[in-house]
């Protein structure tokens, strides 16, 4: 099939998907599956292979996402319902003032995002964002959530030890230490831009949020739990739970972050295959770290402060209902991404760009952007782009700093134009309670702004060192 035809199919698929979700109000889960099947048929995937491809795309996405979202939602529910998020928000607000709460949380989230995958870190911070936004007097959590999501996903795609940038650095022979240093320096102006660009984006219109998320936001930090009165069957009474201290809450949030960080550092400094390295690798697995944090939080934030077993179980079980929506929609997004990848759209466009003789830095950025738009995963976009450029870069006479800039340009391309086939889009929009249209107006716009701006900064540095 011609490149022009494949691009036309991709554009049409995205347009139909947006029409189904935004205009016809079809559930995103169903719309994604229908469009994925239609795209597979249009691009010539054999009919008998379409549903196995759907299952493969769903399973590959859910295997990781379901664990992280489920455990993260449970941890968040305990932190929220125990009043822990409210305690932290009150402490920070009292120390910093309402005006500085947002920037302080943005800075803290940036530090957390360096060793932790975006989806894990964002889910952990959701109840904290709700309480901080409420303490700062905002009408919605998006005023705090938008800049945090934007900066965290930028860091995820540009700073080692995250898999995409680490893998592309290895493929292109870039110095990981130099990639980290230059990447962090670029993140400084991007962080400032993210904060002010988010203000512009969120001030242009009202962003209604889903009723369930609105209720969670309105009651952020509430520590009252309704339980069954055993003395009077059928009646209900409110049981006031003692709120935990700020240190205890902060510790529960930091436990998975520290465990994952230990695993990341251990993978770098320890010899692979040793018993110590294997133990550290298990400790650093995000799902295991969250599981440990949930179990600890059950006792530290729950049992120690008056929660009964039934109440604690009820709170944790109730957290899975909204999380299930995120999981299934994200899985369907994985199906759509898998179909787009198997159709060969990204490969066709990338081969065309290479044949046109586009300058290496711009080519690196555009290739990553094409792969990002076509299949959704920033990590896959980064590694695919680096693989296509490997021989060109390694055989070229580029300095070490130029190779680093090529790696970071690929990272910026894997951020720009993130949309509905990216799991990050669904995690952000669903946990913030946004519609698909408003997700595009916030997440996609901000990701594109910071992705292109990051590339322009890199291009400026390239001119200075060339």
Short mmCIF file of C-alpha atoms in Angstrom, two decimals:
data_model
loop_
_atom_site.label_atom_id
_atom_site.label_comp_id
_atom_site.label_asym_id
_atom_site.label_seq_id
_atom_site.Cartn_x
_atom_site.Cartn_y
_atom_site.Cartn_z
CA UNK A 1 0.00 0.00 0.00
CA UNK A 2 1.17 3.54 -0.72
CA UNK A 3 2.32 5.88 2.04
CA UNK A 4 -0.36 8.37 1.00
CA UNK A 5 -3.09 5.76 1.41
CA UNK A 6 -1.83 4.64 4.83
CA UNK A 7 -1.64 8.22 6.09
CA UNK A 8 -5.17 8.82 4.81
CA UNK A 9 -6.43 5.76 6.68
CA UNK A 10 -4.75 6.92 9.90
CA UNK A 11 -6.23 10.42 9.63
CA UNK A 12 -9.67 9.03 8.82
CA UNK A 13 -9.50 6.58 11.75
CA UNK A 14 -8.69 9.33 14.22
CA UNK A 15 -11.41 11.59 12.77
CA UNK A 16 -14.03 8.81 13.04
CA UNK A 17 -12.94 8.03 16.59
CA UNK A 18 -13.29 11.65 17.65
CA UNK A 19 -16.71 11.85 15.95
CA UNK A 20 -17.99 8.73 17.72
CA UNK A 21 -16.80 9.83 21.15
CA UNK A 22 -17.37 13.58 21.01
CA UNK A 23 -20.47 13.91 18.81
CA UNK A 24 -22.30 10.62 19.20
CA UNK A 25 -21.23 10.27 22.87
CA UNK A 26 -20.33 6.63 22.31
CA UNK A 27 -18.35 5.08 25.21
CA UNK A 28 -14.64 5.45 24.46
CA UNK A 29 -14.05 1.74 25.08
CA UNK A 30 -16.50 0.67 22.35
CA UNK A 31 -15.47 3.44 19.95
CA UNK A 32 -11.78 2.53 20.19
CA UNK A 33 -12.48 -1.14 19.52
CA UNK A 34 -14.75 -0.40 16.54
CA UNK A 35 -12.29 2.00 14.94
CA UNK A 36 -9.41 -0.42 15.56
CA UNK A 37 -11.27 -3.21 13.74
CA UNK A 38 -12.22 -0.86 10.89
CA UNK A 39 -8.63 0.35 10.53
CA UNK A 40 -7.34 -3.21 10.43
CA UNK A 41 -9.79 -4.08 7.64
CA UNK A 42 -8.93 -0.92 5.66
CA UNK A 43 -5.18 -1.58 5.85
CA UNK A 44 -5.45 -5.15 4.64
CA UNK A 45 -4.97 -7.11 7.86
CA UNK A 46 -6.38 -10.62 7.15
CA UNK A 47 -9.84 -10.94 8.70
CA UNK A 48 -8.95 -14.07 10.62
CA UNK A 49 -6.09 -12.21 12.31
CA UNK A 50 -7.98 -9.11 13.39
CA UNK A 51 -9.53 -10.35 16.63
CA UNK A 52 -6.31 -12.12 17.77
CA UNK A 53 -4.60 -8.77 17.14
CA UNK A 54 -7.27 -7.05 19.25
CA UNK A 55 -6.73 -9.53 22.08
CA UNK A 56 -2.96 -9.12 21.81
CA UNK A 57 -3.22 -5.33 21.94
CA UNK A 58 -5.60 -5.43 24.90
CA UNK A 59 -3.57 -7.97 26.84
CA UNK A 60 -0.26 -6.26 26.26
CA UNK A 61 -1.61 -3.01 27.64
CA UNK A 62 -3.68 -4.38 30.52
CA UNK A 63 -0.96 -6.63 31.93
CA UNK A 64 0.91 -3.62 33.31
CA UNK A 65 -1.77 -0.93 33.48
CA UNK A 66 -4.36 -2.97 35.42
CA UNK A 67 -1.96 -3.72 38.27
CA UNK A 68 -0.63 -0.17 38.52
CA UNK A 69 -3.99 1.57 38.23
CA UNK A 70 -5.73 -0.83 40.64
CA UNK A 71 -3.07 -0.69 43.36
CA UNK A 72 -2.53 3.03 42.83
CA UNK A 73 -6.26 3.70 43.15
CA UNK A 74 -6.40 1.71 46.41
CA UNK A 75 -3.44 3.60 47.87
CA UNK A 76 -5.00 6.87 46.78
CA UNK A 77 -8.33 5.95 48.35
CA UNK A 78 -6.70 5.18 51.70
CA UNK A 79 -4.72 8.43 51.64
CA UNK A 80 -7.83 10.39 50.68
CA UNK A 81 -10.41 8.80 52.97
CA UNK A 82 -8.10 8.82 55.96
CA UNK A 83 -7.88 12.59 55.63
CA UNK A 84 -4.18 12.30 54.84
CA UNK A 85 -4.36 14.33 51.63
CA UNK A 86 -6.17 17.09 53.47
CA UNK A 87 -3.55 17.07 56.23
CA UNK A 88 -0.73 17.50 53.72
CA UNK A 89 -2.59 20.25 51.86
CA UNK A 90 -3.28 22.14 55.08
CA UNK A 91 0.35 21.83 56.20
CA UNK A 92 1.77 23.02 52.89
CA UNK A 93 -0.78 25.84 52.60
CA UNK A 94 -0.02 27.05 56.12
CA UNK A 95 3.73 27.03 55.45
CA UNK A 96 3.76 28.40 51.88
CA UNK A 97 0.51 30.28 51.41
CA UNK A 98 -2.16 29.55 48.79
CA UNK A 99 -0.21 31.25 45.97
CA UNK A 100 2.83 28.97 46.35
CA UNK A 101 1.06 25.64 46.82
CA UNK A 102 0.74 24.93 43.09
CA UNK A 103 4.39 25.64 42.18
CA UNK A 104 5.59 23.70 45.25
CA UNK A 105 3.59 20.60 44.27
CA UNK A 106 4.75 20.97 40.65
CA UNK A 107 8.38 20.99 41.81
CA UNK A 108 7.80 17.99 44.07
CA UNK A 109 6.11 16.08 41.25
CA UNK A 110 9.08 16.80 38.97
CA UNK A 111 11.46 15.26 41.51
CA UNK A 112 9.18 12.23 41.86
CA UNK A 113 8.95 11.85 38.07
CA UNK A 114 12.71 11.39 37.60
CA UNK A 115 12.89 7.79 38.89
CA UNK A 116 9.18 6.84 38.63
CA UNK A 117 7.12 6.02 35.53
CA UNK A 118 4.54 8.69 34.68
CA UNK A 119 1.43 6.56 35.19
CA UNK A 120 2.52 5.30 38.62
CA UNK A 121 3.59 8.69 39.92
CA UNK A 122 0.52 10.49 38.60
CA UNK A 123 -1.92 8.00 40.11
CA UNK A 124 -0.18 8.20 43.48
CA UNK A 125 -0.42 12.00 43.44
CA UNK A 126 -4.10 12.25 42.39
CA UNK A 127 -5.59 12.56 45.92
CA UNK A 128 -2.82 15.02 46.85
CA UNK A 129 -3.64 17.12 43.77
CA UNK A 130 -7.32 17.16 44.72
CA UNK A 131 -6.64 18.36 48.25
CA UNK A 132 -4.03 20.92 47.17
CA UNK A 133 -6.34 22.32 44.49
CA UNK A 134 -9.15 22.59 47.02
CA UNK A 135 -6.88 24.21 49.63
CA UNK A 136 -5.73 26.76 47.03
CA UNK A 137 -9.36 27.68 46.32
CA UNK A 138 -9.61 26.23 42.80
CA UNK A 139 -12.95 25.13 41.35
CA UNK A 140 -11.47 22.01 39.77
CA UNK A 141 -8.44 19.74 40.19
CA UNK A 142 -7.30 20.42 36.62
CA UNK A 143 -5.72 23.75 37.65
CA UNK A 144 -3.16 21.72 39.59
CA UNK A 145 -3.29 18.50 37.56
CA UNK A 146 -2.60 19.89 34.06
CA UNK A 147 0.90 21.33 34.71
CA UNK A 148 1.88 18.33 36.83
CA UNK A 149 0.84 15.87 34.11
CA UNK A 150 2.63 17.87 31.41
CA UNK A 151 5.94 18.21 33.23
CA UNK A 152 5.94 14.64 34.49
CA UNK A 153 5.37 13.13 31.03
CA UNK A 154 8.09 15.40 29.59
CA UNK A 155 10.54 14.16 32.22
CA UNK A 156 9.47 10.57 31.58
CA UNK A 157 10.47 10.88 27.93
CA UNK A 158 13.73 12.84 28.32
CA UNK A 159 15.48 11.81 31.54
CA UNK A 160 17.20 8.46 32.24
CA UNK A 161 16.59 5.93 33.73
CA UNK A 162 13.22 5.87 31.95
CA UNK A 163 13.24 3.09 29.33
CA UNK A 164 12.72 5.07 26.13
CA UNK A 165 15.52 7.60 26.53
CA UNK A 166 17.82 5.01 28.13
CA UNK A 167 17.28 2.63 25.21
CA UNK A 168 17.75 5.32 22.55
CA UNK A 169 20.94 6.51 24.28
CA UNK A 170 22.29 2.96 24.14
CA UNK A 171 21.34 2.51 20.47
CA UNK A 172 22.94 5.80 19.41
CA UNK A 173 25.98 5.53 21.69
CA UNK A 174 25.15 8.61 23.78
CA UNK A 175 26.69 9.22 27.19
CA UNK A 176 23.89 8.57 29.72
CA UNK A 177 25.36 10.96 32.27
CA UNK A 178 25.52 13.77 29.70
CA UNK A 179 21.98 12.95 28.51
CA UNK A 180 20.78 13.27 32.11
CA UNK A 181 22.56 16.57 32.76
CA UNK A 182 21.49 18.25 29.51
CA UNK A 183 17.98 16.81 29.82
CA UNK A 184 17.57 18.21 33.33
CA UNK A 185 18.82 21.63 32.18
CA UNK A 186 16.18 21.62 29.42
CA UNK A 187 13.52 20.62 31.94
CA UNK A 188 14.11 23.84 33.92
CA UNK A 189 12.71 26.26 31.30
CA UNK A 190 10.13 23.66 30.27
CA UNK A 191 8.92 23.51 33.89
CA UNK A 192 8.40 27.28 33.93
CA UNK A 193 6.69 27.15 30.53
CA UNK A 194 4.46 24.27 31.68
CA UNK A 195 3.28 26.25 34.71
CA UNK A 196 2.37 29.41 32.77
CA UNK A 197 1.10 27.64 29.63
CA UNK A 198 -1.24 25.58 31.84
CA UNK A 199 -2.59 28.78 33.35
CA UNK A 200 -3.41 30.08 29.87
CA UNK A 201 -4.97 26.78 28.79
CA UNK A 202 -7.16 26.37 31.88
CA UNK A 203 -8.24 30.03 32.01
CA UNK A 204 -9.68 30.15 28.50
CA UNK A 205 -12.87 28.26 29.35
CA UNK A 206 -14.64 26.28 32.02
CA UNK A 207 -13.79 22.59 32.11
CA UNK A 208 -16.70 20.61 33.57
CA UNK A 209 -15.60 17.38 35.19
CA UNK A 210 -17.42 14.08 35.55
CA UNK A 211 -19.92 13.97 38.46
CA UNK A 212 -18.09 11.14 40.24
CA UNK A 213 -14.78 13.02 40.08
CA UNK A 214 -16.51 16.22 41.14
CA UNK A 215 -17.88 14.46 44.23
CA UNK A 216 -14.40 13.17 45.07
CA UNK A 217 -13.00 16.66 44.65
CA UNK A 218 -15.74 18.27 46.77
CA UNK A 219 -15.05 15.80 49.58
CA UNK A 220 -11.27 15.66 49.16
CA UNK A 221 -9.67 14.68 52.45
CA UNK A 222 -12.95 13.74 54.14
CA UNK A 223 -12.34 11.29 56.96
CA UNK A 224 -15.94 10.35 57.69
CA UNK A 225 -16.87 6.80 56.71
CA UNK A 226 -20.41 5.46 56.77
CA UNK A 227 -20.54 2.01 58.36
CA UNK A 228 -23.19 -0.46 59.35
CA UNK A 229 -24.48 -0.04 62.90
CA UNK A 230 -24.42 -3.58 64.28
CA UNK A 231 -26.66 -2.62 67.22
CA UNK A 232 -29.42 -1.46 64.88
CA UNK A 233 -29.38 -3.57 61.70
CA UNK A 234 -30.40 -1.61 58.63
CA UNK A 235 -29.44 1.78 60.06
CA UNK A 236 -26.32 3.75 59.22
CA UNK A 237 -24.15 5.97 61.32
CA UNK A 238 -21.08 8.09 60.65
CA UNK A 239 -17.85 6.98 62.22
CA UNK A 240 -15.24 9.74 62.52
CA UNK A 241 -11.76 8.39 61.93
CA UNK A 242 -8.74 10.01 63.57
CA UNK A 243 -6.65 11.73 60.92
CA UNK A 244 -3.04 10.58 60.52
CA UNK A 245 -0.07 12.93 60.81
CA UNK A 246 1.55 14.57 57.81
CA UNK A 247 4.78 12.58 58.29
CA UNK A 248 2.91 9.26 58.18
CA UNK A 249 1.05 10.24 55.02
CA UNK A 250 4.18 11.50 53.31
CA UNK A 251 5.98 8.28 54.24
CA UNK A 252 3.29 6.14 52.61
CA UNK A 253 3.60 8.16 49.42
CA UNK A 254 7.39 7.99 49.43
CA UNK A 255 7.61 4.24 50.12
CA UNK A 256 6.87 3.10 46.53
CA UNK A 257 8.92 5.97 45.12
CA UNK A 258 11.96 5.00 47.21
CA UNK A 259 11.54 1.30 46.42
CA UNK A 260 11.41 1.96 42.67
CA UNK A 261 14.38 4.31 42.96
CA UNK A 262 16.39 1.62 44.78
CA UNK A 263 15.55 -0.83 42.00
CA UNK A 264 16.60 1.65 39.32
CA UNK A 265 19.93 2.43 40.99
CA UNK A 266 20.55 -1.25 41.76
CA UNK A 267 20.14 -2.17 38.09
CA UNK A 268 22.90 0.30 37.24
CA UNK A 269 25.47 -0.46 39.96
CA UNK A 270 24.95 -4.18 40.69
CA UNK A 271 26.18 -7.07 38.60
CA UNK A 272 23.31 -8.60 36.66
CA UNK A 273 22.22 -12.08 37.72
CA UNK A 274 23.50 -12.00 41.30
CA UNK A 275 21.12 -12.80 44.16
CA UNK A 276 21.39 -9.25 45.46
CA UNK A 277 20.63 -7.79 42.04
CA UNK A 278 17.63 -10.10 41.65
CA UNK A 279 16.24 -9.13 45.07
CA UNK A 280 16.71 -5.43 44.36
CA UNK A 281 15.08 -5.88 40.96
CA UNK A 282 11.97 -7.32 42.61
CA UNK A 283 11.89 -4.56 45.23
CA UNK A 284 12.07 -1.97 42.46
CA UNK A 285 9.21 -3.36 40.38
CA UNK A 286 6.46 -0.65 40.36
CA UNK A 287 3.64 -3.15 40.96
CA UNK A 288 5.43 -4.77 43.91
CA UNK A 289 6.34 -1.36 45.36
CA UNK A 290 2.70 -0.27 45.19
CA UNK A 291 1.53 -3.54 46.73
CA UNK A 292 3.88 -3.01 49.71
CA UNK A 293 2.73 0.60 50.03
CA UNK A 294 -0.94 -0.42 50.02
CA UNK A 295 -0.42 -3.04 52.74
CA UNK A 296 1.56 -0.59 54.89
CA UNK A 297 -1.05 2.15 54.38
CA UNK A 298 -3.82 -0.23 55.46
CA UNK A 299 -2.17 -0.41 58.87
CA UNK A 300 -0.41 2.95 59.26
CA UNK A 301 -3.23 5.14 57.92
CA UNK A 302 -6.13 2.80 58.57
CA UNK A 303 -6.01 0.32 61.43
CA UNK A 304 -3.89 2.58 63.67
CA UNK A 305 -6.48 5.35 63.33
CA UNK A 306 -9.64 3.42 64.13
CA UNK A 307 -10.62 1.77 60.88
CA UNK A 308 -12.30 -1.60 61.12
CA UNK A 309 -11.57 -4.42 58.69
CA UNK A 310 -14.94 -4.07 56.94
CA UNK A 311 -14.63 -0.30 56.55
CA UNK A 312 -11.09 -0.56 55.25
CA UNK A 313 -12.04 -3.27 52.76
CA UNK A 314 -15.05 -1.25 51.63
CA UNK A 315 -12.96 1.83 50.92
CA UNK A 316 -10.40 -0.16 48.96
CA UNK A 317 -13.01 -2.11 46.97
CA UNK A 318 -14.88 1.07 46.10
CA UNK A 319 -11.67 2.51 44.61
CA UNK A 320 -11.65 -0.21 41.94
CA UNK A 321 -14.92 0.84 40.30
CA UNK A 322 -13.69 4.14 38.81
CA UNK A 323 -10.27 2.57 38.23
CA UNK A 324 -11.87 -0.13 36.07
CA UNK A 325 -13.05 2.51 33.60
CA UNK A 326 -9.49 3.81 33.24
CA UNK A 327 -8.13 0.28 32.83
CA UNK A 328 -10.54 -0.80 30.09
CA UNK A 329 -10.36 2.45 28.12
CA UNK A 330 -6.57 2.36 28.31
CA UNK A 331 -6.62 -1.25 27.14
CA UNK A 332 -8.80 -0.33 24.16
CA UNK A 333 -6.34 2.47 23.38
CA UNK A 334 -3.65 -0.20 23.34
CA UNK A 335 -5.69 -2.16 20.79
CA UNK A 336 -5.94 0.89 18.52
CA UNK A 337 -2.23 1.57 18.90
CA UNK A 338 -1.37 -2.05 18.07
CA UNK A 339 -3.46 -1.99 14.91
CA UNK A 340 -1.86 1.27 13.76
CA UNK A 341 1.57 -0.24 14.34
CA UNK A 342 0.81 -3.47 12.50
CA UNK A 343 -0.60 -1.50 9.55
CA UNK A 344 2.87 -0.14 8.78
CA UNK A 345 1.80 3.52 8.88
CA UNK A 346 4.73 4.66 11.01
CA UNK A 347 7.30 2.73 8.99
CA UNK A 348 6.03 4.13 5.68
CA UNK A 349 6.13 7.74 6.84
CA UNK A 350 9.56 7.38 8.44
CA UNK A 351 11.05 5.87 5.28
CA UNK A 352 9.65 8.78 3.27
CA UNK A 353 11.19 11.35 5.61
CA UNK A 354 14.60 9.66 5.47
CA UNK A 355 14.54 9.58 1.67
CA UNK A 356 13.86 13.35 1.56
CA UNK A 357 17.20 14.16 3.19
CA UNK A 358 15.76 16.04 6.19
CA UNK A 359 18.47 17.43 8.58
CA UNK A 360 19.37 14.84 11.24
CA UNK A 361 18.09 16.78 14.28
CA UNK A 362 14.76 17.66 12.66
CA UNK A 363 14.50 14.13 11.28
CA UNK A 364 14.97 12.67 14.77
CA UNK A 365 12.18 14.87 16.14
CA UNK A 366 9.77 14.26 13.26
CA UNK A 367 10.30 10.50 13.24
CA UNK A 368 9.49 10.28 16.94
CA UNK A 369 6.43 12.49 16.45
CA UNK A 370 5.19 10.29 13.60
CA UNK A 371 5.60 7.12 15.64
CA UNK A 372 3.97 8.79 18.64
CA UNK A 373 0.93 9.87 16.63
CA UNK A 374 0.68 6.48 14.92
CA UNK A 375 0.93 4.13 17.90
CA UNK A 376 0.69 6.15 21.13
CA UNK A 377 3.58 4.86 23.25
CA UNK A 378 6.37 7.38 23.85
CA UNK A 379 8.78 4.56 24.69
CA UNK A 380 8.04 2.68 21.46
CA UNK A 381 8.25 5.92 19.44
CA UNK A 382 11.64 6.70 20.98
CA UNK A 383 13.14 3.26 20.42
CA UNK A 384 11.75 2.92 16.89
CA UNK A 385 13.15 6.31 15.88
CA UNK A 386 16.55 5.58 17.40
CA UNK A 387 16.63 2.23 15.61
CA UNK A 388 16.01 3.85 12.23
CA UNK A 389 18.69 6.49 12.86
CA UNK A 390 21.27 4.19 14.46
CA UNK A 391 23.47 3.61 11.43
CA UNK A 392 23.24 7.24 10.32
CA UNK A 393 24.33 8.53 13.72
CA UNK A 394 26.98 5.93 14.55
CA UNK A 395 28.56 6.23 11.07
CA UNK A 396 28.43 10.03 11.12
CA UNK A 397 31.06 12.37 12.54
CA UNK A 398 28.92 13.77 15.33
CA UNK A 399 30.38 15.03 18.61
CA UNK A 400 29.25 13.55 21.93
CA UNK A 401 27.09 16.59 22.69
CA UNK A 402 25.48 16.41 19.23
CA UNK A 403 24.55 12.76 19.78
CA UNK A 404 23.03 13.72 23.14
CA UNK A 405 20.99 16.44 21.44
CA UNK A 406 19.74 13.93 18.84
CA UNK A 407 18.61 11.61 21.66
CA UNK A 408 16.80 14.48 23.41
CA UNK A 409 15.20 15.64 20.14
CA UNK A 410 13.75 12.14 19.80
CA UNK A 411 12.44 12.45 23.37
CA UNK A 412 10.71 15.75 22.58
CA UNK A 413 9.12 14.22 19.49
CA UNK A 414 7.73 11.38 21.60
CA UNK A 415 5.92 13.98 23.76
CA UNK A 416 4.41 16.19 21.04
CA UNK A 417 0.93 15.53 19.64
CA UNK A 418 0.01 12.95 22.28
CA UNK A 419 -3.64 12.09 21.77
CA UNK A 420 -6.30 9.43 22.21
CA UNK A 421 -4.14 6.38 21.47
CA UNK A 422 -1.76 7.25 24.32
CA UNK A 423 -2.48 5.54 27.66
CA UNK A 424 -1.25 8.69 29.42
CA UNK A 425 -4.06 10.67 27.77
CA UNK A 426 -6.69 8.37 29.26
CA UNK A 427 -5.10 8.14 32.69
CA UNK A 428 -4.93 11.94 32.90
CA UNK A 429 -8.36 12.72 31.46
CA UNK A 430 -10.24 10.02 33.38
CA UNK A 431 -8.65 10.70 36.78
CA UNK A 432 -9.22 14.44 36.25
CA UNK A 433 -12.80 13.78 35.13
CA UNK A 434 -12.40 15.42 31.72
CA UNK A 435 -14.25 14.62 28.52
CA UNK A 436 -12.30 13.52 25.45
CA UNK A 437 -12.65 16.99 23.93
CA UNK A 438 -11.34 18.66 27.06
CA UNK A 439 -8.55 16.11 27.31
CA UNK A 440 -7.46 17.18 23.83
CA UNK A 441 -7.76 20.85 24.77
CA UNK A 442 -5.55 20.40 27.82
CA UNK A 443 -3.26 17.34 27.64
CA UNK A 444 -2.72 17.33 23.86
CA UNK A 445 -2.25 21.09 23.55
CA UNK A 446 0.20 21.26 26.47
CA UNK A 447 2.15 18.18 25.31
CA UNK A 448 2.51 19.70 21.84
CA UNK A 449 3.60 23.09 23.20
CA UNK A 450 6.28 21.66 25.49
CA UNK A 451 7.40 19.05 22.93
CA UNK A 452 7.98 21.64 20.21
CA UNK A 453 9.47 24.17 22.61
CA UNK A 454 11.87 21.56 23.94
CA UNK A 455 12.94 20.80 20.37
CA UNK A 456 13.49 24.50 19.60
CA UNK A 457 15.70 24.81 22.68
CA UNK A 458 17.68 21.76 21.56
CA UNK A 459 17.97 23.19 18.03
CA UNK A 460 19.34 26.43 19.50
CA UNK A 461 21.97 24.50 21.45
CA UNK A 462 22.80 22.50 18.31
CA UNK A 463 23.59 25.74 16.45
CA UNK A 464 25.89 26.84 19.27
CA UNK A 465 27.90 23.61 19.41
CA UNK A 466 28.07 22.91 15.65
#
